[in-house]
PDB file of C-alpha atoms in Angstrom:
ATOM      1  CA  MET A   1       1.844  -8.436  18.348  1.00  0.00           C
ATOM      2  CA  SER A   2       5.241  -7.033  17.370  1.00  0.00           C
ATOM      3  CA  ASP A   3       6.453  -3.757  18.843  1.00  0.00           C
ATOM      4  CA  HIS A   4       6.148  -2.012  15.472  1.00  0.00           C
ATOM      5  CA  GLU A   5       2.580  -3.242  15.030  1.00  0.00           C
ATOM      6  CA  THR A   6       1.732  -1.920  18.500  1.00  0.00           C
ATOM      7  CA  THR A   7       3.262   1.456  17.611  1.00  0.00           C
ATOM      8  CA  VAL A   8       1.355   1.701  14.325  1.00  0.00           C
ATOM      9  CA  ARG A   9      -1.955   0.758  15.941  1.00  0.00           C
ATOM     10  CA  ARG A  10      -1.356   3.331  18.692  1.00  0.00           C
ATOM     11  CA  HIS A  11      -0.467   5.936  16.052  1.00  0.00           C
ATOM     12  CA  TRP A  12      -3.825   5.525  14.318  1.00  0.00           C
ATOM     13  CA  ALA A  13      -5.820   5.091  17.531  1.00  0.00           C
ATOM     14  CA  CYS A  14      -4.438   8.406  18.816  1.00  0.00           C
ATOM     15  CA  ALA A  15      -5.232  10.114  15.494  1.00  0.00           C
ATOM     16  CA  GLU A  16      -8.772   8.731  15.666  1.00  0.00           C
ATOM     17  CA  ALA A  17      -9.117  10.015  19.256  1.00  0.00           C
ATOM     18  CA  ARG A  18      -7.494  13.385  18.389  1.00  0.00           C
ATOM     19  CA  ASP A  19      -5.070  12.565  21.192  1.00  0.00           C
ATOM     20  CA  TRP A  20      -2.220  14.638  19.738  1.00  0.00           C
ATOM     21  CA  ARG A  21       0.046  14.149  22.727  1.00  0.00           C
ATOM     22  CA  GLY A  22      -0.225  10.367  22.335  1.00  0.00           C
ATOM     23  CA  TYR A  23       0.123  10.664  18.555  1.00  0.00           C
ATOM     24  CA  ALA A  24       3.307  12.720  18.933  1.00  0.00           C
ATOM     25  CA  ALA A  25       4.716  10.095  21.307  1.00  0.00           C
ATOM     26  CA  THR A  26       4.800   7.544  18.431  1.00  0.00           C
ATOM     27  CA  LEU A  27       7.008   9.858  16.312  1.00  0.00           C
ATOM     28  CA  ALA A  28      10.720  10.604  16.241  1.00  0.00           C
ATOM     29  CA  THR A  29      11.413  14.340  16.566  1.00  0.00           C
ATOM     30  CA  ASP A  30      12.852  14.380  13.034  1.00  0.00           C
ATOM     31  CA  VAL A  31      10.146  12.209  11.428  1.00  0.00           C
ATOM     32  CA  VAL A  32       9.620  12.772   7.704  1.00  0.00           C
ATOM     33  CA  TYR A  33       6.130  12.293   6.250  1.00  0.00           C
ATOM     34  CA  GLU A  34       5.615  11.993   2.493  1.00  0.00           C
ATOM     35  CA  ALA A  35       2.489  11.680   0.362  1.00  0.00           C
ATOM     36  CA  PRO A  36       4.017  10.676  -2.994  1.00  0.00           C
ATOM     37  CA  GLN A  37       0.822  11.095  -5.038  1.00  0.00           C
ATOM     38  CA  THR A  38       0.710  14.842  -4.330  1.00  0.00           C
ATOM     39  CA  ARG A  39       4.434  15.125  -3.593  1.00  0.00           C
ATOM     40  CA  GLU A  40       3.743  16.588  -0.154  1.00  0.00           C
ATOM     41  CA  ARG A  41       6.465  16.365   2.470  1.00  0.00           C
ATOM     42  CA  ILE A  42       6.367  17.353   6.141  1.00  0.00           C
ATOM     43  CA  ARG A  43       9.506  17.376   8.261  1.00  0.00           C
ATOM     44  CA  GLY A  44       9.503  17.040  12.015  1.00  0.00           C
ATOM     45  CA  ARG A  45       7.148  15.858  14.735  1.00  0.00           C
ATOM     46  CA  GLU A  46       5.818  19.283  15.575  1.00  0.00           C
ATOM     47  CA  ALA A  47       4.947  20.113  11.965  1.00  0.00           C
ATOM     48  CA  LEU A  48       3.316  16.717  11.406  1.00  0.00           C
ATOM     49  CA  VAL A  49       1.151  17.002  14.517  1.00  0.00           C
ATOM     50  CA  ALA A  50       0.143  20.517  13.424  1.00  0.00           C
ATOM     51  CA  TYR A  51      -0.737  19.218   9.942  1.00  0.00           C
ATOM     52  CA  MET A  52      -2.733  16.227  11.176  1.00  0.00           C
ATOM     53  CA  SER A  53      -4.572  18.088  13.916  1.00  0.00           C
ATOM     54  CA  ALA A  54      -5.660  20.733  11.382  1.00  0.00           C
ATOM     55  CA  TYR A  55      -6.631  18.207   8.692  1.00  0.00           C
ATOM     56  CA  PRO A  56     -10.027  19.333   7.355  1.00  0.00           C
ATOM     57  CA  GLY A  57     -13.226  17.321   7.476  1.00  0.00           C
ATOM     58  CA  ASP A  58     -14.882  14.810   9.781  1.00  0.00           C
ATOM     59  CA  TRP A  59     -12.376  12.010   9.274  1.00  0.00           C
ATOM     60  CA  HIS A  60     -11.963   8.578  10.833  1.00  0.00           C
ATOM     61  CA  VAL A  61      -9.122   6.131  10.392  1.00  0.00           C
ATOM     62  CA  PRO A  62     -10.084   2.616  11.520  1.00  0.00           C
ATOM     63  CA  VAL A  63      -7.228   0.183  10.973  1.00  0.00           C
ATOM     64  CA  ALA A  64      -7.966  -2.760   8.681  1.00  0.00           C
ATOM     65  CA  THR A  65      -4.545  -4.464   8.581  1.00  0.00           C
ATOM     66  CA  VAL A  66      -1.022  -4.059   9.888  1.00  0.00           C
ATOM     67  CA  VAL A  67       1.941  -6.042   8.557  1.00  0.00           C
ATOM     68  CA  ALA A  68       5.105  -5.469  10.601  1.00  0.00           C
ATOM     69  CA  GLY A  69       8.571  -6.898  10.167  1.00  0.00           C
ATOM     70  CA  GLY A  70      12.221  -5.893  10.110  1.00  0.00           C
ATOM     71  CA  SER A  71      12.576  -2.167  10.739  1.00  0.00           C
ATOM     72  CA  GLY A  72       9.166  -1.245   9.397  1.00  0.00           C
ATOM     73  CA  ALA A  73       5.456  -1.800   9.072  1.00  0.00           C
ATOM     74  CA  VAL A  74       2.608  -1.168   6.656  1.00  0.00           C
ATOM     75  CA  SER A  75      -0.942  -0.302   7.598  1.00  0.00           C
ATOM     76  CA  ARG A  76      -4.190  -0.160   5.679  1.00  0.00           C
ATOM     77  CA  VAL A  77      -6.868   2.099   7.065  1.00  0.00           C
ATOM     78  CA  ASP A  78     -10.442   2.083   5.776  1.00  0.00           C
ATOM     79  CA  ALA A  79     -10.922   5.788   6.277  1.00  0.00           C
ATOM     80  CA  LEU A  80     -14.113   7.796   6.274  1.00  0.00           C
ATOM     81  CA  VAL A  81     -13.907  11.469   5.331  1.00  0.00           C
ATOM     82  CA  GLY A  82     -17.427  12.739   5.810  1.00  0.00           C
ATOM     83  CA  ALA A  83     -19.489  10.178   3.876  1.00  0.00           C
ATOM     84  CA  GLU A  84     -16.623   9.253   1.535  1.00  0.00           C
ATOM     85  CA  GLU A  85     -14.848   5.920   2.028  1.00  0.00           C
ATOM     86  CA  MET A  86     -11.137   6.055   1.290  1.00  0.00           C
ATOM     87  CA  THR A  87      -8.348   3.512   1.572  1.00  0.00           C
ATOM     88  CA  GLY A  88      -5.083   4.682   3.076  1.00  0.00           C
ATOM     89  CA  ILE A  89      -1.913   2.613   2.888  1.00  0.00           C
ATOM     90  CA  CYS A  90       1.058   3.806   4.888  1.00  0.00           C
ATOM     91  CA  PHE A  91       4.624   2.472   4.957  1.00  0.00           C
ATOM     92  CA  PHE A  92       6.400   3.203   8.250  1.00  0.00           C
ATOM     93  CA  GLU A  93      10.100   2.981   9.077  1.00  0.00           C
ATOM     94  CA  MET A  94      11.146   2.905  12.717  1.00  0.00           C
ATOM     95  CA  GLY A  95      14.425   3.908  14.298  1.00  0.00           C
ATOM     96  CA  GLU A  96      16.339   1.854  16.835  1.00  0.00           C
ATOM     97  CA  ASP A  97      14.326   3.572  19.590  1.00  0.00           C
ATOM     98  CA  GLY A  98      11.144   2.138  18.038  1.00  0.00           C
ATOM     99  CA  LEU A  99       9.761   5.556  17.100  1.00  0.00           C
ATOM    100  CA  ILE A 100       8.451   6.322  13.617  1.00  0.00           C
ATOM    101  CA  ARG A 101      11.147   8.045  11.578  1.00  0.00           C
ATOM    102  CA  SER A 102       9.461   8.014   8.187  1.00  0.00           C
ATOM    103  CA  MET A 103       5.977   7.603   6.727  1.00  0.00           C
ATOM    104  CA  GLN A 104       5.064   7.158   3.089  1.00  0.00           C
ATOM    105  CA  ASP A 105       1.326   7.604   2.778  1.00  0.00           C
ATOM    106  CA  TRP A 106      -0.726   6.417  -0.225  1.00  0.00           C
ATOM    107  CA  TRP A 107      -4.409   6.955  -0.993  1.00  0.00           C
ATOM    108  CA  PRO A 108      -5.425   4.811  -3.993  1.00  0.00           C
ATOM    109  CA  GLN A 109      -8.696   5.804  -5.640  1.00  0.00           C
ATOM    110  CA  PRO A 110     -11.170   3.716  -7.631  1.00  0.00           C
ATOM    111  CA  TYR A 111     -10.780   3.936 -11.395  1.00  0.00           C
ATOM    112  CA  ASP A 112     -12.551   2.607 -14.481  1.00  0.00           C
ATOM    113  CA  LEU A 113     -11.382  -0.684 -15.888  1.00  0.00           C
ATOM    114  CA  PRO A 114      -9.396  -0.061 -19.079  1.00  0.00           C
ATOM    115  CA  PRO A 115     -11.197  -1.540 -22.128  1.00  0.00           C
ATOM    116  CA  GLU A 116      -8.281  -3.877 -22.896  1.00  0.00           C
ATOM    117  CA  ARG A 117      -8.771  -5.572 -19.517  1.00  0.00           C
ATOM    118  CA  GLU A 118     -12.540  -6.055 -19.884  1.00  0.00           C
ATOM    119  CA  GLY A 119     -13.633  -9.664 -19.664  1.00  0.00           C
ATOM    120  CA  SER A 120     -10.369 -11.013 -18.282  1.00  0.00           C
ATOM    121  CA  SER A 121     -11.534 -11.084 -14.676  1.00  0.00           C
ATOM    122  CA  GLU A 122     -14.610 -11.394 -12.488  1.00  0.00           C
ATOM    123  CA  ARG A 123     -16.018  -8.112 -11.062  1.00  0.00           C
ATOM    124  CA  TYR A 124     -17.201  -7.811  -7.475  1.00  0.00           C
TER     125      TYR A 124
ATOM    126  CA  MET B   1      15.281 -12.455   4.815  1.00  0.00           C
ATOM    127  CA  SER B   2      12.036 -14.051   6.004  1.00  0.00           C
ATOM    128  CA  ASP B   3      10.453 -16.869   4.042  1.00  0.00           C
ATOM    129  CA  HIS B   4       7.529 -14.668   3.031  1.00  0.00           C
ATOM    130  CA  GLU B   5       9.851 -11.935   1.797  1.00  0.00           C
ATOM    131  CA  THR B   6      11.739 -14.509  -0.265  1.00  0.00           C
ATOM    132  CA  THR B   7       8.462 -15.743  -1.755  1.00  0.00           C
ATOM    133  CA  VAL B   8       7.278 -12.237  -2.640  1.00  0.00           C
ATOM    134  CA  ARG B   9      10.598 -11.311  -4.243  1.00  0.00           C
ATOM    135  CA  ARG B  10      10.553 -14.537  -6.243  1.00  0.00           C
ATOM    136  CA  HIS B  11       6.947 -13.839  -7.284  1.00  0.00           C
ATOM    137  CA  TRP B  12       7.900 -10.484  -8.812  1.00  0.00           C
ATOM    138  CA  ALA B  13      11.225 -11.680 -10.213  1.00  0.00           C
ATOM    139  CA  CYS B  14       9.423 -14.468 -12.074  1.00  0.00           C
ATOM    140  CA  ALA B  15       6.802 -12.022 -13.377  1.00  0.00           C
ATOM    141  CA  GLU B  16       9.597  -9.710 -14.561  1.00  0.00           C
ATOM    142  CA  ALA B  17      11.294 -12.660 -16.296  1.00  0.00           C
ATOM    143  CA  ARG B  18       7.984 -13.959 -17.750  1.00  0.00           C
ATOM    144  CA  ASP B  19       8.900 -17.240 -16.013  1.00  0.00           C
ATOM    145  CA  TRP B  20       5.291 -18.393 -15.610  1.00  0.00           C
ATOM    146  CA  ARG B  21       6.220 -21.793 -14.244  1.00  0.00           C
ATOM    147  CA  GLY B  22       8.271 -20.156 -11.469  1.00  0.00           C
ATOM    148  CA  TYR B  23       5.543 -17.562 -10.910  1.00  0.00           C
ATOM    149  CA  ALA B  24       2.903 -20.288 -10.537  1.00  0.00           C
ATOM    150  CA  ALA B  25       5.116 -22.086  -8.009  1.00  0.00           C
ATOM    151  CA  THR B  26       4.707 -19.151  -5.572  1.00  0.00           C
ATOM    152  CA  LEU B  27       0.887 -19.487  -5.632  1.00  0.00           C
ATOM    153  CA  ALA B  28      -1.566 -21.777  -3.871  1.00  0.00           C
ATOM    154  CA  THR B  29      -3.855 -23.553  -6.340  1.00  0.00           C
ATOM    155  CA  ASP B  30      -6.858 -21.693  -4.919  1.00  0.00           C
ATOM    156  CA  VAL B  31      -5.193 -18.269  -4.725  1.00  0.00           C
ATOM    157  CA  VAL B  32      -7.562 -15.293  -4.908  1.00  0.00           C
ATOM    158  CA  TYR B  33      -6.324 -12.063  -6.514  1.00  0.00           C
ATOM    159  CA  GLU B  34      -8.236  -8.819  -6.039  1.00  0.00           C
ATOM    160  CA  ALA B  35      -7.715  -5.320  -7.437  1.00  0.00           C
ATOM    161  CA  PRO B  36     -10.063  -3.307  -5.185  1.00  0.00           C
ATOM    162  CA  GLN B  37      -9.878  -0.072  -7.195  1.00  0.00           C
ATOM    163  CA  THR B  38     -11.477  -1.696 -10.230  1.00  0.00           C
ATOM    164  CA  ARG B  39     -13.198  -4.459  -8.241  1.00  0.00           C
ATOM    165  CA  GLU B  40     -11.482  -7.150 -10.316  1.00  0.00           C
ATOM    166  CA  ARG B  41     -11.168 -10.642  -8.842  1.00  0.00           C
ATOM    167  CA  ILE B  42      -9.376 -13.687 -10.210  1.00  0.00           C
ATOM    168  CA  ARG B  43      -9.753 -17.086  -8.595  1.00  0.00           C
ATOM    169  CA  GLY B  44      -7.211 -19.860  -8.894  1.00  0.00           C
ATOM    170  CA  ARG B  45      -3.583 -20.223  -9.884  1.00  0.00           C
ATOM    171  CA  GLU B  46      -4.256 -21.186 -13.463  1.00  0.00           C
ATOM    172  CA  ALA B  47      -6.524 -18.188 -14.095  1.00  0.00           C
ATOM    173  CA  LEU B  48      -4.082 -15.792 -12.444  1.00  0.00           C
ATOM    174  CA  VAL B  49      -1.137 -17.033 -14.489  1.00  0.00           C
ATOM    175  CA  ALA B  50      -3.257 -16.706 -17.648  1.00  0.00           C
ATOM    176  CA  TYR B  51      -4.236 -13.151 -16.680  1.00  0.00           C
ATOM    177  CA  MET B  52      -0.704 -12.028 -15.825  1.00  0.00           C
ATOM    178  CA  SER B  53       0.952 -13.663 -18.821  1.00  0.00           C
ATOM    179  CA  ALA B  54      -1.554 -11.932 -21.142  1.00  0.00           C
ATOM    180  CA  TYR B  55      -1.278  -8.550 -19.428  1.00  0.00           C
ATOM    181  CA  PRO B  56      -0.937  -5.950 -22.179  1.00  0.00           C
ATOM    182  CA  GLY B  57       2.008  -3.633 -22.685  1.00  0.00           C
ATOM    183  CA  ASP B  58       5.752  -3.679 -22.146  1.00  0.00           C
ATOM    184  CA  TRP B  59       5.667  -3.818 -18.355  1.00  0.00           C
ATOM    185  CA  HIS B  60       8.363  -4.178 -15.707  1.00  0.00           C
ATOM    186  CA  VAL B  61       7.941  -4.681 -11.989  1.00  0.00           C
ATOM    187  CA  PRO B  62      11.156  -3.914 -10.067  1.00  0.00           C
ATOM    188  CA  VAL B  63      10.644  -4.366  -6.347  1.00  0.00           C
ATOM    189  CA  ALA B  64      11.272  -1.265  -4.211  1.00  0.00           C
ATOM    190  CA  THR B  65      10.322  -2.595  -0.752  1.00  0.00           C
ATOM    191  CA  VAL B  66       9.009  -5.725   0.958  1.00  0.00           C
ATOM    192  CA  VAL B  67       7.709  -5.763   4.530  1.00  0.00           C
ATOM    193  CA  ALA B  68       6.971  -9.285   5.759  1.00  0.00           C
ATOM    194  CA  GLY B  69       5.648 -10.462   9.093  1.00  0.00           C
ATOM    195  CA  GLY B  70       3.116 -12.817  10.632  1.00  0.00           C
ATOM    196  CA  SER B  71       1.207 -14.642   7.896  1.00  0.00           C
ATOM    197  CA  GLY B  72       1.675 -11.982   5.250  1.00  0.00           C
ATOM    198  CA  ALA B  73       3.774  -9.454   3.424  1.00  0.00           C
ATOM    199  CA  VAL B  74       3.416  -6.194   1.511  1.00  0.00           C
ATOM    200  CA  SER B  75       5.432  -5.180  -1.520  1.00  0.00           C
ATOM    201  CA  ARG B  76       5.875  -1.922  -3.366  1.00  0.00           C
ATOM    202  CA  VAL B  77       6.918  -2.179  -6.993  1.00  0.00           C
ATOM    203  CA  ASP B  78       8.039   0.843  -9.013  1.00  0.00           C
ATOM    204  CA  ALA B  79       6.526  -0.418 -12.228  1.00  0.00           C
ATOM    205  CA  LEU B  80       7.099   0.770 -15.759  1.00  0.00           C
ATOM    206  CA  VAL B  81       4.330   0.233 -18.299  1.00  0.00           C
ATOM    207  CA  GLY B  82       5.807   1.453 -21.537  1.00  0.00           C
ATOM    208  CA  ALA B  83       7.154   4.889 -20.580  1.00  0.00           C
ATOM    209  CA  GLU B  84       4.669   5.344 -17.725  1.00  0.00           C
ATOM    210  CA  GLU B  85       5.905   5.005 -14.139  1.00  0.00           C
ATOM    211  CA  MET B  86       3.360   3.421 -11.810  1.00  0.00           C
ATOM    212  CA  THR B  87       3.481   2.433  -8.154  1.00  0.00           C
ATOM    213  CA  GLY B  88       2.007  -0.936  -7.239  1.00  0.00           C
ATOM    214  CA  ILE B  89       1.342  -1.931  -3.632  1.00  0.00           C
ATOM    215  CA  CYS B  90       0.330  -5.519  -2.995  1.00  0.00           C
ATOM    216  CA  PHE B  91      -0.777  -7.170   0.251  1.00  0.00           C
ATOM    217  CA  PHE B  92      -0.091 -10.914   0.311  1.00  0.00           C
ATOM    218  CA  GLU B  93      -1.437 -13.581   2.666  1.00  0.00           C
ATOM    219  CA  MET B  94       0.339 -16.912   2.837  1.00  0.00           C
ATOM    220  CA  GLY B  95      -1.001 -20.310   3.854  1.00  0.00           C
ATOM    221  CA  GLU B  96       0.722 -22.689   6.243  1.00  0.00           C
ATOM    222  CA  ASP B  97       2.558 -24.186   3.257  1.00  0.00           C
ATOM    223  CA  GLY B  98       4.117 -20.757   2.600  1.00  0.00           C
ATOM    224  CA  LEU B  99       2.321 -20.320  -0.727  1.00  0.00           C
ATOM    225  CA  ILE B 100       0.425 -17.152  -1.620  1.00  0.00           C
ATOM    226  CA  ARG B 101      -3.278 -17.648  -0.917  1.00  0.00           C
ATOM    227  CA  SER B 102      -4.475 -14.085  -1.449  1.00  0.00           C
ATOM    228  CA  MET B 103      -3.291 -10.883  -3.082  1.00  0.00           C
ATOM    229  CA  GLN B 104      -4.829  -7.450  -2.776  1.00  0.00           C
ATOM    230  CA  ASP B 105      -3.274  -5.242  -5.403  1.00  0.00           C
ATOM    231  CA  TRP B 106      -3.389  -1.418  -5.315  1.00  0.00           C
ATOM    232  CA  TRP B 107      -2.190   1.094  -7.924  1.00  0.00           C
ATOM    233  CA  PRO B 108      -2.297   4.619  -6.463  1.00  0.00           C
ATOM    234  CA  GLN B 109      -2.146   7.422  -9.023  1.00  0.00           C
ATOM    235  CA  PRO B 110      -0.870  10.992  -8.678  1.00  0.00           C
ATOM    236  CA  TYR B 111      -3.580  13.579  -8.044  1.00  0.00           C
ATOM    237  CA  ASP B 112      -3.798  17.358  -7.665  1.00  0.00           C
ATOM    238  CA  LEU B 113      -3.444  18.785  -4.188  1.00  0.00           C
ATOM    239  CA  PRO B 114      -6.868  19.922  -2.953  1.00  0.00           C
ATOM    240  CA  PRO B 115      -6.962  23.718  -2.484  1.00  0.00           C
ATOM    241  CA  GLU B 116      -7.699  23.382   1.253  1.00  0.00           C
ATOM    242  CA  ARG B 117      -4.370  21.596   1.720  1.00  0.00           C
ATOM    243  CA  GLU B 118      -2.286  24.164  -0.215  1.00  0.00           C
ATOM    244  CA  GLY B 119       0.460  25.744   1.857  1.00  0.00           C
ATOM    245  CA  SER B 120       0.317  23.257   4.720  1.00  0.00           C
ATOM    246  CA  SER B 121       3.254  21.171   3.500  1.00  0.00           C
ATOM    247  CA  GLU B 122       6.446  21.342   1.462  1.00  0.00           C
ATOM    248  CA  ARG B 123       6.254  20.020  -2.132  1.00  0.00           C
ATOM    249  CA  TYR B 124       8.958  17.864  -3.656  1.00  0.00           C
TER     250      TYR B 124
END
C-alpha cells in the first residue's frame, strides 16, 4: 500500500471512529477543503476538524476504494447518513511531508435517466 | 506519466476528437461501463463505442486531473455539454494487458446547501 493510500485510509478510519486527534494528524496545518457542488470552502486544520466533528447526523464513512499515485489520491466512500446511502468521492493532494494539503469532496446523487438516453443501455 | 495515466488521457483525447478507432483501442473487448447514478450498464467494447459515438449534444471532455496507481486510475473531466458545464469523475480498472476493463462514471451536480450546514464554512 502506498504512503498516500495509508494516509487516506487512516483519515477516513479516524473520522469513522470520531478520533479527531488522529484525523487532525493526517492534515497539514494549512489544509484547504472544498465541496465544489455547494461551493463550500474550509481553510486550516483546526477549522476542518471543527467542521467534521460537528457534522450533523449519524454518519459512517466506510472506504470502498482508494487510488493513489503521484502527489495525490482519490477515495470513494459508501457513506451512510442515518438510513440514507450516499457516495462520496474525494480527491486529495499531499505535500512533501505526506500530509493532506487539499481535499476536493464530491457527493454525486442518483438522477433520472434523460429520455434521449432511454434504451441505449442496460439498467441494473 | 504512468502507463495507466497515459491510457486514460488517450481515452478522453480520442473521445474529444471523435476518434472512435483510437478510443476503442484503449478498451478491453469485454469492458464494462457503469453509471451508478442512473444505474446504466454497457457491456463490451463495441457497445460502448456505439453508445459514446451516438451520445447526444455538442459535448467536450477536457481532462482536469488524472490520478493513477496500482491497477487503476481516476480522472476528472470538466465537461461542456452545449453551454452547460459538468464535472465527470471516472474510476478505471485496467487488466494485465493495460486495457480498460471497467469504468465507473459519476456526474456530480451542484445542489443547495442544507440549512443545517449554513454558516459553518466559507462560500466561494
